[in-house]
PDB file of C-alpha atoms in Angstrom:
ATOM      1  CA  PHE O 231       0.869  38.080  -7.745  1.00 68.00           C
ATOM      2  CA  ARG O 232       0.112  39.874  -4.560  1.00 79.00           C
ATOM      3  CA  PHE O 233       0.434  37.742  -1.420  1.00 82.00           C
ATOM      4  CA  LYS O 234      -1.561  34.518  -1.562  1.00 82.00           C
ATOM      5  CA  ASP O 235      -1.814  31.835   1.089  1.00 86.00           C
ATOM      6  CA  SER O 236      -1.002  29.193  -1.518  1.00 86.00           C
ATOM      7  CA  LEU O 237       0.068  29.028  -5.138  1.00 86.00           C
ATOM      8  CA  ALA O 238      -0.677  25.299  -5.403  1.00 90.00           C
ATOM      9  CA  GLU O 239      -3.735  25.768  -7.629  1.00 92.00           C
ATOM     10  CA  ASP O 240      -1.894  28.204  -9.910  1.00 92.00           C
ATOM     11  CA  LEU O 241       1.120  25.907 -10.151  1.00 94.00           C
ATOM     12  CA  GLN O 242      -1.070  22.926 -10.965  1.00 94.00           C
ATOM     13  CA  SER O 243      -2.568  24.657 -13.990  1.00 95.00           C
ATOM     14  CA  ALA O 244       0.665  26.298 -15.212  1.00 96.00           C
ATOM     15  CA  ASP O 245       2.542  25.198 -18.330  1.00 96.00           C
ATOM     16  CA  LEU O 246       5.563  27.321 -17.404  1.00 97.00           C
ATOM     17  CA  VAL O 247       6.489  29.140 -14.211  1.00 97.00           C
ATOM     18  CA  ILE O 248       8.593  32.295 -14.125  1.00 97.00           C
ATOM     19  CA  SER O 249       9.642  33.077 -10.577  1.00 94.00           C
ATOM     20  CA  HIS O 250      12.217  34.765  -8.404  1.00 90.00           C
ATOM     21  CA  ALA O 251      14.862  32.438  -6.998  1.00 87.00           C
ATOM     22  CA  GLY O 252      13.523  31.971  -3.498  1.00 88.00           C
ATOM     23  CA  ALA O 253      14.168  28.433  -2.307  1.00 90.00           C
ATOM     24  CA  GLY O 254      10.509  27.807  -1.434  1.00 90.00           C
ATOM     25  CA  SER O 255       9.262  29.053  -4.802  1.00 91.00           C
ATOM     26  CA  CYS O 256      11.815  26.985  -6.715  1.00 94.00           C
ATOM     27  CA  LEU O 257      11.275  23.769  -4.782  1.00 93.00           C
ATOM     28  CA  GLU O 258       7.486  23.988  -4.782  1.00 93.00           C
ATOM     29  CA  THR O 259       7.472  24.520  -8.555  1.00 96.00           C
ATOM     30  CA  LEU O 260       9.974  21.744  -9.264  1.00 96.00           C
ATOM     31  CA  GLU O 261       8.144  19.296  -6.986  1.00 94.00           C
ATOM     32  CA  LYS O 262       5.007  19.927  -9.068  1.00 94.00           C
ATOM     33  CA  GLY O 263       6.980  18.924 -12.172  1.00 95.00           C
ATOM     34  CA  LYS O 264       6.598  22.311 -13.857  1.00 97.00           C
ATOM     35  CA  PRO O 265       9.278  23.871 -16.074  1.00 98.00           C
ATOM     36  CA  LEU O 266      10.811  26.848 -14.325  1.00 98.00           C
ATOM     37  CA  ILE O 267      12.607  29.996 -15.398  1.00 98.00           C
ATOM     38  CA  VAL O 268      14.215  31.666 -12.427  1.00 96.00           C
ATOM     39  CA  VAL O 269      14.679  35.433 -12.678  1.00 95.00           C
ATOM     40  CA  ILE O 270      17.379  36.531 -10.285  1.00 92.00           C
ATOM     41  CA  ASN O 271      17.615  39.921  -8.652  1.00 83.00           C
ATOM     42  CA  ASP O 272      21.253  40.776  -9.307  1.00 75.00           C
ATOM     43  CA  LYS O 273      21.040  43.816  -7.035  1.00 76.00           C
ATOM     44  CA  LEU O 274      20.826  41.756  -3.834  1.00 71.00           C
ATOM     45  CA  MET O 275      23.855  41.649  -1.548  1.00 65.00           C
ATOM     46  CA  ASP O 276      25.159  38.171  -0.671  1.00 72.00           C
ATOM     47  CA  ASN O 277      22.981  36.877  -3.472  1.00 75.00           C
ATOM     48  CA  HIS O 278      21.926  33.414  -2.321  1.00 82.00           C
ATOM     49  CA  GLN O 279      19.220  33.475  -5.002  1.00 85.00           C
ATOM     50  CA  LEU O 280      21.905  33.577  -7.688  1.00 88.00           C
ATOM     51  CA  GLU O 281      23.760  30.698  -6.032  1.00 89.00           C
ATOM     52  CA  LEU O 282      20.595  28.581  -5.923  1.00 91.00           C
ATOM     53  CA  ALA O 283      19.617  29.431  -9.501  1.00 94.00           C
ATOM     54  CA  LYS O 284      23.099  28.591 -10.809  1.00 94.00           C
ATOM     55  CA  GLN O 285      23.183  25.254  -8.989  1.00 95.00           C
ATOM     56  CA  LEU O 286      19.698  24.221 -10.126  1.00 96.00           C
ATOM     57  CA  HIS O 287      20.683  25.225 -13.667  1.00 97.00           C
ATOM     58  CA  ARG O 288      23.976  23.279 -13.503  1.00 97.00           C
ATOM     59  CA  ASP O 289      21.976  20.256 -12.345  1.00 97.00           C
ATOM     60  CA  GLY O 290      19.681  20.676 -15.366  1.00 97.00           C
ATOM     61  CA  TYR O 291      16.444  21.511 -13.522  1.00 97.00           C
ATOM     62  CA  VAL O 292      15.838  25.184 -14.406  1.00 98.00           C
ATOM     63  CA  LEU O 293      16.691  27.974 -16.777  1.00 98.00           C
ATOM     64  CA  TYR O 294      17.757  31.248 -15.210  1.00 96.00           C
ATOM     65  CA  CYS O 295      18.239  34.836 -16.246  1.00 96.00           C
ATOM     66  CA  ASN O 296      17.875  38.363 -14.946  1.00 93.00           C
ATOM     67  CA  CYS O 297      15.173  40.895 -15.824  1.00 92.00           C
ATOM     68  CA  SER O 298      17.119  42.293 -18.753  1.00 93.00           C
ATOM     69  CA  THR O 299      17.624  38.866 -20.381  1.00 96.00           C
ATOM     70  CA  LEU O 300      14.159  37.378 -19.728  1.00 96.00           C
ATOM     71  CA  VAL O 301      12.810  38.025 -23.232  1.00 97.00           C
ATOM     72  CA  GLU O 302      15.918  36.505 -24.806  1.00 97.00           C
ATOM     73  CA  THR O 303      15.617  33.478 -22.514  1.00 97.00           C
ATOM     74  CA  LEU O 304      11.963  32.997 -23.461  1.00 97.00           C
ATOM     75  CA  GLN O 305      12.801  33.232 -27.168  1.00 97.00           C
ATOM     76  CA  SER O 306      15.659  30.729 -27.015  1.00 97.00           C
ATOM     77  CA  MET O 307      14.456  28.311 -24.313  1.00 97.00           C
ATOM     78  CA  ASP O 308      14.376  24.570 -24.861  1.00 97.00           C
ATOM     79  CA  LEU O 309      12.219  23.199 -22.063  1.00 96.00           C
ATOM     80  CA  SER O 310      12.732  19.637 -23.276  1.00 96.00           C
ATOM     81  CA  ALA O 311      16.351  19.888 -22.104  1.00 95.00           C
ATOM     82  CA  LEU O 312      15.254  20.286 -18.468  1.00 97.00           C
ATOM     83  CA  LYS O 313      15.453  17.221 -16.245  1.00 97.00           C
ATOM     84  CA  PRO O 314      12.620  16.210 -13.899  1.00 96.00           C
ATOM     85  CA  PHE O 315      13.340  17.113 -10.290  1.00 95.00           C
ATOM     86  CA  PRO O 316      13.713  13.980  -8.137  1.00 93.00           C
ATOM     87  CA  PRO O 317      11.111  13.435  -5.416  1.00 87.00           C
ATOM     88  CA  GLY O 318      12.078  14.215  -1.839  1.00 82.00           C
ATOM     89  CA  GLN O 319      13.161  11.446   0.504  1.00 83.00           C
ATOM     90  CA  PRO O 320      12.213  12.640   3.978  1.00 83.00           C
ATOM     91  CA  GLU O 321      12.871   9.205   5.449  1.00 86.00           C
ATOM     92  CA  LYS O 322      16.603   9.659   4.771  1.00 85.00           C
ATOM     93  CA  PHE O 323      16.611  12.940   6.692  1.00 82.00           C
ATOM     94  CA  ALA O 324      14.689  11.350   9.564  1.00 84.00           C
ATOM     95  CA  SER O 325      17.197   8.487   9.659  1.00 86.00           C
ATOM     96  CA  PHE O 326      20.081  10.974   9.685  1.00 84.00           C
ATOM     97  CA  LEU O 327      18.534  12.839  12.643  1.00 85.00           C
ATOM     98  CA  ASP O 328      17.969   9.582  14.479  1.00 85.00           C
ATOM     99  CA  LYS O 329      21.673   8.751  14.120  1.00 86.00           C
ATOM    100  CA  VAL O 330      22.871  12.222  15.088  1.00 86.00           C
ATOM    101  CA  PHE O 331      20.729  12.315  18.225  1.00 86.00           C
ATOM    102  CA  GLU O 332      21.309   8.603  18.922  1.00 80.00           C
ATOM    103  CA  LEU O 333      17.602   7.793  18.843  1.00 72.00           C
ATOM    104  CA  GLN O 334      18.127   4.411  17.179  1.00 61.00           C
TER     105      GLN O 334
END
């Protein structure tokens, strides 16, 4: 895709999402309950995308690969093995901030 203001409509209609490993892209896709294959850019320095992809994979939420292994990943994937991503709990974060800043 070229730049779009929102991918929400595309995500809603998708059966599978293949994305880079940006945190926003990953979380938005997982929150929509869509299976996700994360394609990392292994040429990046200090590759936080790889770290995120590995952790989400270890937790059972995504499959990940690089460009050269994407076809193999698509051919061997078992999407039923992926776990649903748990919903966010913003109230816990708000409570944490209240305690840190002594607002309660």
